Each structure stands twice: as structure tokens, then as C-alpha cells.
């Protein structure tokens, strides 16, 4: 069960980044063509929000109940232990917060500049996510 939860958590990142690319491309197309942020765009960000929150829940479950990474706080001089105990979790929670703000800020249809806001939040969220995952863990 531990391996299944770990692989589900790790595998969801590809789906999340695919959705980030889709929402970003859709927002750029909307901005360039002068289209407004619509219901389909809200559905895309809702799906992105859902899978992001699912990944956060799986990660928190692993952090506290399976791997007990919080026990590594005494070993902060070790870079791998520090990454597992603090850095990865902090950056991914910031990423999830940015995705949540993106969705909640853009779901009201009467707000102006939603395409521009989506582009900015997706770029920032992607940068935060890439900073929290080492390159050797991508493939």
C-alpha cells in the first residue's frame, strides 16, 4: 500500500503539469484572441485544483503516517533529510495555495483580466513546483 500511495503521489505530478500547460495555453489563446474567461476555463481550473488537492492529501498522508518525515527535523544539516522534512512540503503547499488562488480568483465571470491573472499565477506556480522537485526525480 505504501508503494501504491507513493507512486500515485509521484505520478499525479505529470497530470498536474499537463493541466498547467493546457490552462496556460488556453489563457494565452484567450488573451491573444480577445475572448473572455468562460465556463470551460473554470472547469479546467476546477480539475487542476482537484488533482492538486488530491496530490497534497496523498503527500500529507505519506509525510505524517507512512514515512514520518517530521522525525527528520533533528537532521537539518543533511540536505536530503532537509528536503524531505521541510523544503518539498513547503514548496508544494505554496504551489497548492497558488493553484487555489488562481481558481477562486477566476471563477467569478464578472472579474476583468482573468486571462492575464491566470497566465501570471500559472507561471509563478510552475516555477514554485519546479523548485520543489529535484531534476533527478523527474524521470
mmCIF file of N, CA and C in Angstrom:
data_model
loop_
_atom_site.group_PDB
_atom_site.id
_atom_site.type_symbol
_atom_site.label_atom_id
_atom_site.label_comp_id
_atom_site.label_asym_id
_atom_site.label_seq_id
_atom_site.Cartn_x
_atom_site.Cartn_y
_atom_site.Cartn_z
ATOM 1 N N UNK A 1 0.814 -1.188 0.000
ATOM 2 C CA UNK A 1 0.000 0.000 0.000
ATOM 3 C C UNK A 1 0.866 1.265 0.000
ATOM 4 N N UNK A 2 1.996 1.199 0.711
ATOM 5 C CA UNK A 2 2.881 2.358 0.755
ATOM 6 C C UNK A 2 3.404 2.713 -0.633
ATOM 7 N N UNK A 3 3.790 1.670 -1.390
ATOM 8 C CA UNK A 3 4.309 1.912 -2.735
ATOM 9 C C UNK A 3 3.221 2.453 -3.650
ATOM 10 N N UNK A 4 2.007 1.965 -3.504
ATOM 11 C CA UNK A 4 0.908 2.439 -4.351
ATOM 12 C C UNK A 4 0.612 3.915 -4.092
ATOM 13 N N UNK A 5 0.591 4.306 -2.831
ATOM 14 C CA UNK A 5 0.341 5.715 -2.498
ATOM 15 C C UNK A 5 1.505 6.579 -2.986
ATOM 16 N N UNK A 6 2.738 6.099 -2.812
ATOM 17 C CA UNK A 6 3.898 6.850 -3.279
ATOM 18 C C UNK A 6 3.865 7.033 -4.792
ATOM 19 N N UNK A 7 3.555 5.957 -5.533
ATOM 20 C CA UNK A 7 3.522 6.060 -6.990
ATOM 21 C C UNK A 7 2.341 6.898 -7.471
ATOM 22 N N UNK A 8 1.220 6.838 -6.769
ATOM 23 C CA UNK A 8 0.095 7.708 -7.125
ATOM 24 C C UNK A 8 0.465 9.172 -6.906
ATOM 25 N N UNK A 9 1.100 9.451 -5.783
ATOM 26 C CA UNK A 9 1.539 10.823 -5.486
ATOM 27 C C UNK A 9 2.555 11.303 -6.524
ATOM 28 N N UNK A 10 3.505 10.449 -6.850
ATOM 29 C CA UNK A 10 4.538 10.833 -7.814
ATOM 30 C C UNK A 10 3.980 10.935 -9.231
ATOM 31 N N UNK A 11 3.077 10.058 -9.578
ATOM 32 C CA UNK A 11 2.517 10.061 -10.929
ATOM 33 C C UNK A 11 1.568 11.211 -11.199
ATOM 34 N N UNK A 12 0.921 11.704 -10.170
ATOM 35 C CA UNK A 12 -0.010 12.815 -10.357
ATOM 36 C C UNK A 12 0.686 14.087 -10.815
ATOM 37 N N UNK A 13 1.982 14.205 -10.550
ATOM 38 C CA UNK A 13 2.685 15.428 -10.963
ATOM 39 C C UNK A 13 2.641 15.609 -12.466
ATOM 40 N N UNK A 14 2.692 14.498 -13.229
ATOM 41 C CA UNK A 14 2.649 14.615 -14.682
ATOM 42 C C UNK A 14 1.279 15.102 -15.154
ATOM 43 N N UNK A 15 0.234 14.612 -14.526
ATOM 44 C CA UNK A 15 -1.109 15.068 -14.861
ATOM 45 C C UNK A 15 -1.298 16.537 -14.473
ATOM 46 N N UNK A 16 -0.746 16.919 -13.342
ATOM 47 C CA UNK A 16 -0.842 18.315 -12.899
ATOM 48 C C UNK A 16 -0.102 19.230 -13.864
ATOM 49 N N UNK A 17 1.104 18.859 -14.274
ATOM 50 C CA UNK A 17 1.841 19.707 -15.205
ATOM 51 C C UNK A 17 1.201 19.722 -16.590
ATOM 52 N N UNK A 18 0.586 18.623 -16.999
ATOM 53 C CA UNK A 18 -0.174 18.628 -18.248
ATOM 54 C C UNK A 18 -1.335 19.613 -18.152
ATOM 55 N N UNK A 19 -2.052 19.587 -17.038
ATOM 56 C CA UNK A 19 -3.164 20.519 -16.856
ATOM 57 C C UNK A 19 -2.675 21.961 -16.765
ATOM 58 N N UNK A 20 -1.532 22.197 -16.136
ATOM 59 C CA UNK A 20 -0.967 23.541 -16.092
ATOM 60 C C UNK A 20 -0.680 24.055 -17.500
ATOM 61 N N UNK A 21 -0.120 23.192 -18.339
ATOM 62 C CA UNK A 21 0.181 23.590 -19.712
ATOM 63 C C UNK A 21 -1.107 23.871 -20.476
ATOM 64 N N UNK A 22 -2.114 23.017 -20.297
ATOM 65 C CA UNK A 22 -3.384 23.210 -21.000
ATOM 66 C C UNK A 22 -4.039 24.525 -20.582
ATOM 67 N N UNK A 23 -4.097 24.790 -19.285
ATOM 68 C CA UNK A 23 -4.723 26.026 -18.804
ATOM 69 C C UNK A 23 -3.911 27.239 -19.261
ATOM 70 N N UNK A 24 -2.586 27.134 -19.244
ATOM 71 C CA UNK A 24 -1.747 28.244 -19.688
ATOM 72 C C UNK A 24 -1.964 28.539 -21.170
ATOM 73 N N UNK A 25 -1.949 27.502 -22.001
ATOM 74 C CA UNK A 25 -2.157 27.694 -23.442
ATOM 75 C C UNK A 25 -3.545 28.267 -23.708
ATOM 76 N N UNK A 26 -4.537 27.751 -23.004
ATOM 77 C CA UNK A 26 -5.910 28.267 -23.177
ATOM 78 C C UNK A 26 -5.997 29.727 -22.767
ATOM 79 N N UNK A 27 -5.350 30.114 -21.682
ATOM 80 C CA UNK A 27 -5.367 31.512 -21.237
ATOM 81 C C UNK A 27 -4.632 32.410 -22.230
ATOM 82 N N UNK A 28 -3.531 31.936 -22.788
ATOM 83 C CA UNK A 28 -2.797 32.727 -23.778
ATOM 84 C C UNK A 28 -3.631 32.897 -25.044
ATOM 85 N N UNK A 29 -4.251 31.820 -25.501
ATOM 86 C CA UNK A 29 -5.119 31.910 -26.684
ATOM 87 C C UNK A 29 -6.266 32.873 -26.434
ATOM 88 N N UNK A 30 -6.895 32.761 -25.256
ATOM 89 C CA UNK A 30 -7.986 33.679 -24.918
ATOM 90 C C UNK A 30 -7.500 35.126 -24.901
ATOM 91 N N UNK A 31 -6.337 35.370 -24.323
ATOM 92 C CA UNK A 31 -5.819 36.737 -24.226
ATOM 93 C C UNK A 31 -5.479 37.306 -25.594
ATOM 94 N N UNK A 32 -4.870 36.491 -26.447
ATOM 95 C CA UNK A 32 -4.488 36.973 -27.775
ATOM 96 C C UNK A 32 -5.688 37.178 -28.695
ATOM 97 N N UNK A 33 -6.710 36.362 -28.537
ATOM 98 C CA UNK A 33 -7.879 36.481 -29.415
ATOM 99 C C UNK A 33 -8.961 37.390 -28.843
ATOM 100 N N UNK A 34 -8.768 37.870 -27.626
ATOM 101 C CA UNK A 34 -9.741 38.772 -27.016
ATOM 102 C C UNK A 34 -10.959 38.078 -26.420
ATOM 103 N N UNK A 35 -10.881 36.747 -26.289
ATOM 104 C CA UNK A 35 -12.001 36.017 -25.683
ATOM 105 C C UNK A 35 -12.000 36.179 -24.177
ATOM 106 N N UNK A 36 -13.166 36.089 -23.620
ATOM 107 C CA UNK A 36 -13.308 36.188 -22.168
ATOM 108 C C UNK A 36 -13.111 34.813 -21.527
ATOM 109 N N UNK A 37 -12.782 34.846 -20.246
ATOM 110 C CA UNK A 37 -12.654 33.625 -19.445
ATOM 111 C C UNK A 37 -14.046 33.033 -19.296
ATOM 112 N N UNK A 38 -14.240 31.782 -19.726
ATOM 113 C CA UNK A 38 -15.575 31.211 -19.755
ATOM 114 C C UNK A 38 -15.756 30.020 -18.839
ATOM 115 N N UNK A 39 -16.885 29.392 -18.975
ATOM 116 C CA UNK A 39 -17.218 28.236 -18.122
ATOM 117 C C UNK A 39 -16.279 27.057 -18.349
ATOM 118 N N UNK A 40 -15.856 26.831 -19.589
ATOM 119 C CA UNK A 40 -14.917 25.729 -19.847
ATOM 120 C C UNK A 40 -13.565 25.981 -19.184
ATOM 121 N N UNK A 41 -13.154 27.236 -19.146
ATOM 122 C CA UNK A 41 -11.908 27.580 -18.462
ATOM 123 C C UNK A 41 -12.036 27.329 -16.962
ATOM 124 N N UNK A 42 -13.190 27.632 -16.419
ATOM 125 C CA UNK A 42 -13.438 27.377 -14.994
ATOM 126 C C UNK A 42 -13.420 25.876 -14.716
ATOM 127 N N UNK A 43 -13.958 25.077 -15.651
ATOM 128 C CA UNK A 43 -13.929 23.617 -15.480
ATOM 129 C C UNK A 43 -12.495 23.090 -15.507
ATOM 130 N N UNK A 44 -11.668 23.660 -16.387
ATOM 131 C CA UNK A 44 -10.259 23.241 -16.433
ATOM 132 C C UNK A 44 -9.546 23.552 -15.126
ATOM 133 N N UNK A 45 -9.752 24.761 -14.599
ATOM 134 C CA UNK A 45 -9.080 25.101 -13.342
ATOM 135 C C UNK A 45 -9.662 24.316 -12.175
ATOM 136 N N UNK A 46 -10.942 23.944 -12.252
ATOM 137 C CA UNK A 46 -11.522 23.103 -11.209
ATOM 138 C C UNK A 46 -10.858 21.726 -11.200
ATOM 139 N N UNK A 47 -10.625 21.162 -12.385
ATOM 140 C CA UNK A 47 -9.949 19.873 -12.472
ATOM 141 C C UNK A 47 -8.510 19.983 -11.976
ATOM 142 N N UNK A 48 -7.826 21.056 -12.372
ATOM 143 C CA UNK A 48 -6.461 21.294 -11.882
ATOM 144 C C UNK A 48 -6.449 21.409 -10.366
ATOM 145 N N UNK A 49 -7.382 22.143 -9.813
ATOM 146 C CA UNK A 49 -7.490 22.302 -8.363
ATOM 147 C C UNK A 49 -7.747 20.959 -7.682
ATOM 148 N N UNK A 50 -8.624 20.156 -8.250
ATOM 149 C CA UNK A 50 -8.977 18.862 -7.653
ATOM 150 C C UNK A 50 -7.787 17.920 -7.599
ATOM 151 N N UNK A 51 -7.072 17.792 -8.713
ATOM 152 C CA UNK A 51 -5.948 16.852 -8.701
ATOM 153 C C UNK A 51 -4.789 17.393 -7.865
ATOM 154 N N UNK A 52 -4.642 18.710 -7.808
ATOM 155 C CA UNK A 52 -3.609 19.290 -6.941
ATOM 156 C C UNK A 52 -3.914 18.996 -5.484
ATOM 157 N N UNK A 53 -5.162 19.176 -5.085
ATOM 158 C CA UNK A 53 -5.531 18.899 -3.692
ATOM 159 C C UNK A 53 -5.447 17.411 -3.372
ATOM 160 N N UNK A 54 -5.766 16.556 -4.338
ATOM 161 C CA UNK A 54 -5.601 15.120 -4.125
ATOM 162 C C UNK A 54 -4.133 14.782 -3.894
ATOM 163 N N UNK A 55 -3.255 15.387 -4.686
ATOM 164 C CA UNK A 55 -1.829 15.123 -4.504
ATOM 165 C C UNK A 55 -1.337 15.647 -3.159
ATOM 166 N N UNK A 56 -1.834 16.798 -2.739
ATOM 167 C CA UNK A 56 -1.447 17.330 -1.424
ATOM 168 C C UNK A 56 -1.906 16.384 -0.318
ATOM 169 N N UNK A 57 -3.125 15.888 -0.424
ATOM 170 C CA UNK A 57 -3.619 14.947 0.598
ATOM 171 C C UNK A 57 -2.788 13.672 0.638
ATOM 172 N N UNK A 58 -2.442 13.136 -0.522
ATOM 173 C CA UNK A 58 -1.589 11.944 -0.552
ATOM 174 C C UNK A 58 -0.216 12.243 0.045
ATOM 175 N N UNK A 59 0.335 13.398 -0.287
ATOM 176 C CA UNK A 59 1.641 13.773 0.259
ATOM 177 C C UNK A 59 1.617 13.959 1.760
ATOM 178 N N UNK A 60 0.586 14.621 2.270
ATOM 179 C CA UNK A 60 0.476 14.797 3.724
ATOM 180 C C UNK A 60 0.270 13.469 4.433
ATOM 181 N N UNK A 61 -0.504 12.574 3.819
ATOM 182 C CA UNK A 61 -0.695 11.246 4.405
ATOM 183 C C UNK A 61 0.639 10.510 4.492
ATOM 184 N N UNK A 62 1.431 10.576 3.415
ATOM 185 C CA UNK A 62 2.738 9.922 3.444
ATOM 186 C C UNK A 62 3.665 10.590 4.459
ATOM 187 N N UNK A 63 3.621 11.904 4.520
ATOM 188 C CA UNK A 63 4.503 12.660 5.404
ATOM 189 C C UNK A 63 4.277 12.298 6.871
ATOM 190 N N UNK A 64 3.006 12.226 7.280
ATOM 191 C CA UNK A 64 2.702 12.023 8.690
ATOM 192 C C UNK A 64 2.487 10.569 9.087
ATOM 193 N N UNK A 65 1.966 9.729 8.194
ATOM 194 C CA UNK A 65 1.554 8.386 8.600
ATOM 195 C C UNK A 65 2.393 7.259 8.035
ATOM 196 N N UNK A 66 3.044 7.456 6.899
ATOM 197 C CA UNK A 66 3.800 6.348 6.305
ATOM 198 C C UNK A 66 5.291 6.505 6.542
ATOM 199 N N UNK A 67 5.869 7.612 6.109
ATOM 200 C CA UNK A 67 7.317 7.774 6.175
ATOM 201 C C UNK A 67 7.782 8.555 7.398
ATOM 202 N N UNK A 68 6.898 9.241 8.068
ATOM 203 C CA UNK A 68 7.222 10.008 9.281
ATOM 204 C C UNK A 68 8.411 10.955 9.052
ATOM 205 N N UNK A 69 8.328 11.735 7.977
ATOM 206 C CA UNK A 69 9.412 12.662 7.659
ATOM 207 C C UNK A 69 9.577 13.757 8.710
ATOM 208 N N UNK A 70 8.546 14.011 9.487
ATOM 209 C CA UNK A 70 8.671 15.038 10.525
ATOM 210 C C UNK A 70 9.702 14.642 11.573
ATOM 211 N N UNK A 71 10.088 13.391 11.639
ATOM 212 C CA UNK A 71 11.133 12.958 12.566
ATOM 213 C C UNK A 71 12.526 13.391 12.107
ATOM 214 N N UNK A 72 12.638 13.896 10.897
ATOM 215 C CA UNK A 72 13.937 14.285 10.355
ATOM 216 C C UNK A 72 14.341 15.705 10.729
ATOM 217 N N UNK A 73 13.537 16.412 11.518
ATOM 218 C CA UNK A 73 13.853 17.792 11.855
ATOM 219 C C UNK A 73 15.170 17.918 12.619
ATOM 220 N N UNK A 74 15.606 16.871 13.275
ATOM 221 C CA UNK A 74 16.867 16.934 14.021
ATOM 222 C C UNK A 74 18.081 16.832 13.103
ATOM 223 N N UNK A 75 17.870 16.489 11.843
ATOM 224 C CA UNK A 75 18.979 16.285 10.906
ATOM 225 C C UNK A 75 18.970 17.334 9.797
ATOM 226 N N UNK A 76 18.809 18.582 10.125
ATOM 227 C CA UNK A 76 18.700 19.634 9.126
ATOM 228 C C UNK A 76 20.010 19.918 8.396
ATOM 229 N N UNK A 77 21.140 19.441 8.903
ATOM 230 C CA UNK A 77 22.408 19.645 8.200
ATOM 231 C C UNK A 77 22.531 18.724 6.982
ATOM 232 N N UNK A 78 21.763 17.642 6.953
ATOM 233 C CA UNK A 78 21.760 16.721 5.820
ATOM 234 C C UNK A 78 20.803 17.266 4.756
ATOM 235 N N UNK A 79 21.287 17.565 3.535
ATOM 236 C CA UNK A 79 20.427 18.180 2.525
ATOM 237 C C UNK A 79 19.243 17.311 2.104
ATOM 238 N N UNK A 80 19.427 16.001 2.038
ATOM 239 C CA UNK A 80 18.322 15.121 1.643
ATOM 240 C C UNK A 80 17.250 15.092 2.727
ATOM 241 N N UNK A 81 17.665 14.990 3.973
ATOM 242 C CA UNK A 81 16.696 14.992 5.074
ATOM 243 C C UNK A 81 15.969 16.331 5.157
ATOM 244 N N UNK A 82 16.692 17.426 4.937
ATOM 245 C CA UNK A 82 16.061 18.753 4.967
ATOM 246 C C UNK A 82 15.047 18.886 3.833
ATOM 247 N N UNK A 83 15.402 18.371 2.653
ATOM 248 C CA UNK A 83 14.472 18.424 1.527
ATOM 249 C C UNK A 83 13.206 17.629 1.837
ATOM 250 N N UNK A 84 13.374 16.421 2.397
ATOM 251 C CA UNK A 84 12.222 15.586 2.715
ATOM 252 C C UNK A 84 11.372 16.185 3.833
ATOM 253 N N UNK A 85 12.013 16.745 4.840
ATOM 254 C CA UNK A 85 11.283 17.211 6.018
ATOM 255 C C UNK A 85 10.642 18.582 5.825
ATOM 256 N N UNK A 86 11.287 19.472 5.057
ATOM 257 C CA UNK A 86 10.825 20.854 5.019
ATOM 258 C C UNK A 86 10.598 21.382 3.602
ATOM 259 N N UNK A 87 11.634 21.329 2.787
ATOM 260 C CA UNK A 87 11.618 22.070 1.533
ATOM 261 C C UNK A 87 10.550 21.593 0.560
ATOM 262 N N UNK A 88 10.444 20.283 0.347
ATOM 263 C CA UNK A 88 9.473 19.766 -0.608
ATOM 264 C C UNK A 88 8.049 20.075 -0.152
ATOM 265 N N UNK A 89 7.771 19.823 1.104
ATOM 266 C CA UNK A 89 6.418 20.065 1.607
ATOM 267 C C UNK A 89 6.065 21.549 1.551
ATOM 268 N N UNK A 90 6.985 22.409 1.926
ATOM 269 C CA UNK A 90 6.695 23.851 1.933
ATOM 270 C C UNK A 90 6.437 24.367 0.521
ATOM 271 N N UNK A 91 7.281 23.983 -0.430
ATOM 272 C CA UNK A 91 7.074 24.481 -1.790
ATOM 273 C C UNK A 91 5.804 23.919 -2.407
ATOM 274 N N UNK A 92 5.473 22.682 -2.117
ATOM 275 C CA UNK A 92 4.253 22.111 -2.693
ATOM 276 C C UNK A 92 2.989 22.706 -2.056
ATOM 277 N N UNK A 93 3.053 23.055 -0.788
ATOM 278 C CA UNK A 93 1.906 23.740 -0.174
ATOM 279 C C UNK A 93 1.740 25.141 -0.750
ATOM 280 N N UNK A 94 2.845 25.817 -1.036
ATOM 281 C CA UNK A 94 2.765 27.126 -1.701
ATOM 282 C C UNK A 94 2.189 26.954 -3.102
ATOM 283 N N UNK A 95 2.625 25.919 -3.806
ATOM 284 C CA UNK A 95 2.079 25.625 -5.139
ATOM 285 C C UNK A 95 0.573 25.402 -5.073
ATOM 286 N N UNK A 96 0.127 24.578 -4.119
ATOM 287 C CA UNK A 96 -1.313 24.311 -3.988
ATOM 288 C C UNK A 96 -2.081 25.583 -3.643
ATOM 289 N N UNK A 97 -1.491 26.436 -2.820
ATOM 290 C CA UNK A 97 -2.144 27.710 -2.489
ATOM 291 C C UNK A 97 -2.271 28.590 -3.726
ATOM 292 N N UNK A 98 -1.238 28.623 -4.568
ATOM 293 C CA UNK A 98 -1.300 29.420 -5.795
ATOM 294 C C UNK A 98 -2.359 28.893 -6.757
ATOM 295 N N UNK A 99 -2.470 27.580 -6.884
ATOM 296 C CA UNK A 99 -3.499 26.997 -7.746
ATOM 297 C C UNK A 99 -4.890 27.310 -7.186
ATOM 298 N N UNK A 100 -5.032 27.260 -5.865
ATOM 299 C CA UNK A 100 -6.310 27.576 -5.240
ATOM 300 C C UNK A 100 -6.687 29.039 -5.470
ATOM 301 N N UNK A 101 -5.725 29.938 -5.323
ATOM 302 C CA UNK A 101 -5.985 31.359 -5.558
ATOM 303 C C UNK A 101 -6.319 31.597 -7.027
ATOM 304 N N UNK A 102 -5.627 30.908 -7.928
ATOM 305 C CA UNK A 102 -5.934 31.010 -9.356
ATOM 306 C C UNK A 102 -7.390 30.638 -9.611
ATOM 307 N N UNK A 103 -7.809 29.499 -9.076
ATOM 308 C CA UNK A 103 -9.172 29.041 -9.330
ATOM 309 C C UNK A 103 -10.217 29.950 -8.683
ATOM 310 N N UNK A 104 -10.038 30.264 -7.423
ATOM 311 C CA UNK A 104 -11.059 31.071 -6.740
ATOM 312 C C UNK A 104 -11.093 32.499 -7.272
ATOM 313 N N UNK A 105 -9.952 33.021 -7.696
ATOM 314 C CA UNK A 105 -9.942 34.374 -8.241
ATOM 315 C C UNK A 105 -10.536 34.475 -9.626
ATOM 316 N N UNK A 106 -10.527 33.366 -10.370
ATOM 317 C CA UNK A 106 -11.015 33.399 -11.749
ATOM 318 C C UNK A 106 -12.372 32.740 -11.947
ATOM 319 N N UNK A 107 -12.994 32.241 -10.912
ATOM 320 C CA UNK A 107 -14.274 31.576 -11.143
ATOM 321 C C UNK A 107 -15.451 32.537 -11.214
ATOM 322 N N UNK A 108 -15.275 33.768 -10.804
ATOM 323 C CA UNK A 108 -16.327 34.772 -10.943
ATOM 324 C C UNK A 108 -16.258 35.325 -12.361
ATOM 325 N N UNK A 109 -17.329 35.211 -13.102
ATOM 326 C CA UNK A 109 -17.323 35.580 -14.514
ATOM 327 C C UNK A 109 -17.267 37.083 -14.746
ATOM 328 N N UNK A 110 -17.609 37.885 -13.759
ATOM 329 C CA UNK A 110 -17.639 39.332 -13.986
ATOM 330 C C UNK A 110 -16.308 40.021 -13.723
ATOM 331 N N UNK A 111 -15.293 39.309 -13.264
ATOM 332 C CA UNK A 111 -13.994 39.937 -12.980
ATOM 333 C C UNK A 111 -13.229 40.193 -14.280
ATOM 334 N N UNK A 112 -12.569 41.353 -14.384
ATOM 335 C CA UNK A 112 -11.769 41.639 -15.592
ATOM 336 C C UNK A 112 -10.375 41.014 -15.493
ATOM 337 N N UNK A 113 -9.707 40.898 -16.619
ATOM 338 C CA UNK A 113 -8.308 40.450 -16.718
ATOM 339 C C UNK A 113 -8.068 39.053 -16.165
ATOM 340 N N UNK A 114 -9.026 38.172 -16.312
ATOM 341 C CA UNK A 114 -8.837 36.822 -15.777
ATOM 342 C C UNK A 114 -7.806 36.028 -16.567
ATOM 343 N N UNK A 115 -7.726 36.240 -17.871
ATOM 344 C CA UNK A 115 -6.711 35.534 -18.664
ATOM 345 C C UNK A 115 -5.305 35.939 -18.233
ATOM 346 N N UNK A 116 -5.094 37.237 -18.052
ATOM 347 C CA UNK A 116 -3.778 37.708 -17.624
ATOM 348 C C UNK A 116 -3.443 37.179 -16.227
ATOM 349 N N UNK A 117 -4.421 37.194 -15.333
ATOM 350 C CA UNK A 117 -4.209 36.678 -13.975
ATOM 351 C C UNK A 117 -3.877 35.192 -14.013
ATOM 352 N N UNK A 118 -4.564 34.446 -14.873
ATOM 353 C CA UNK A 118 -4.292 33.010 -14.993
ATOM 354 C C UNK A 118 -2.869 32.768 -15.491
ATOM 355 N N UNK A 119 -2.447 33.527 -16.487
ATOM 356 C CA UNK A 119 -1.095 33.369 -17.026
ATOM 357 C C UNK A 119 -0.056 33.639 -15.943
ATOM 358 N N UNK A 120 -0.234 34.700 -15.204
ATOM 359 C CA UNK A 120 0.732 35.063 -14.155
ATOM 360 C C UNK A 120 0.775 34.004 -13.063
ATOM 361 N N UNK A 121 -0.390 33.570 -12.577
ATOM 362 C CA UNK A 121 -0.413 32.588 -11.495
ATOM 363 C C UNK A 121 0.135 31.237 -11.945
ATOM 364 N N UNK A 122 -0.140 30.838 -13.178
ATOM 365 C CA UNK A 122 0.371 29.549 -13.648
ATOM 366 C C UNK A 122 1.892 29.585 -13.781
ATOM 367 N N UNK A 123 2.420 30.671 -14.281
ATOM 368 C CA UNK A 123 3.890 30.777 -14.411
ATOM 369 C C UNK A 123 4.546 30.751 -13.038
ATOM 370 N N UNK A 124 3.998 31.501 -12.092
ATOM 371 C CA UNK A 124 4.564 31.513 -10.738
ATOM 372 C C UNK A 124 4.430 30.138 -10.075
ATOM 373 N N UNK A 125 3.257 29.512 -10.203
ATOM 374 C CA UNK A 125 3.033 28.202 -9.597
ATOM 375 C C UNK A 125 3.950 27.151 -10.199
ATOM 376 N N UNK A 126 4.160 27.196 -11.501
ATOM 377 C CA UNK A 126 5.051 26.234 -12.156
ATOM 378 C C UNK A 126 6.490 26.424 -11.686
ATOM 379 N N UNK A 127 6.915 27.670 -11.546
ATOM 380 C CA UNK A 127 8.269 27.934 -11.047
ATOM 381 C C UNK A 127 8.435 27.414 -9.623
ATOM 382 N N UNK A 128 7.434 27.616 -8.790
ATOM 383 C CA UNK A 128 7.492 27.118 -7.412
ATOM 384 C C UNK A 128 7.549 25.595 -7.401
ATOM 385 N N UNK A 129 6.727 24.955 -8.231
ATOM 386 C CA UNK A 129 6.706 23.496 -8.271
ATOM 387 C C UNK A 129 8.037 22.938 -8.758
ATOM 388 N N UNK A 130 8.598 23.538 -9.804
ATOM 389 C CA UNK A 130 9.895 23.066 -10.295
ATOM 390 C C UNK A 130 10.992 23.261 -9.265
ATOM 391 N N UNK A 131 10.893 24.290 -8.451
ATOM 392 C CA UNK A 131 11.921 24.500 -7.428
ATOM 393 C C UNK A 131 11.800 23.487 -6.294
ATOM 394 N N UNK A 132 10.646 22.867 -6.133
ATOM 395 C CA UNK A 132 10.446 21.917 -5.045
ATOM 396 C C UNK A 132 10.679 20.471 -5.407
ATOM 397 N N UNK A 133 10.931 20.202 -6.694
ATOM 398 C CA UNK A 133 11.175 18.829 -7.132
ATOM 399 C C UNK A 133 12.550 18.785 -7.794
ATOM 400 N N UNK A 134 13.503 18.037 -7.236
ATOM 401 C CA UNK A 134 14.829 17.947 -7.864
ATOM 402 C C UNK A 134 14.741 17.315 -9.255
ATOM 403 N N UNK A 135 15.619 17.739 -10.144
ATOM 404 C CA UNK A 135 15.574 17.257 -11.517
ATOM 405 C C UNK A 135 15.817 15.751 -11.634
ATOM 406 N N UNK A 136 16.574 15.171 -10.719
ATOM 407 C CA UNK A 136 16.829 13.733 -10.799
ATOM 408 C C UNK A 136 15.600 12.898 -10.450
ATOM 409 N N UNK A 137 14.556 13.505 -9.904
ATOM 410 C CA UNK A 137 13.337 12.780 -9.572
ATOM 411 C C UNK A 137 12.272 12.867 -10.662
ATOM 412 N N UNK A 138 12.570 13.516 -11.763
ATOM 413 C CA UNK A 138 11.569 13.689 -12.809
ATOM 414 C C UNK A 138 11.442 12.481 -13.705
ATOM 415 N N UNK A 139 12.518 11.748 -13.943
ATOM 416 C CA UNK A 139 12.447 10.648 -14.910
ATOM 417 C C UNK A 139 12.914 9.356 -14.328
#
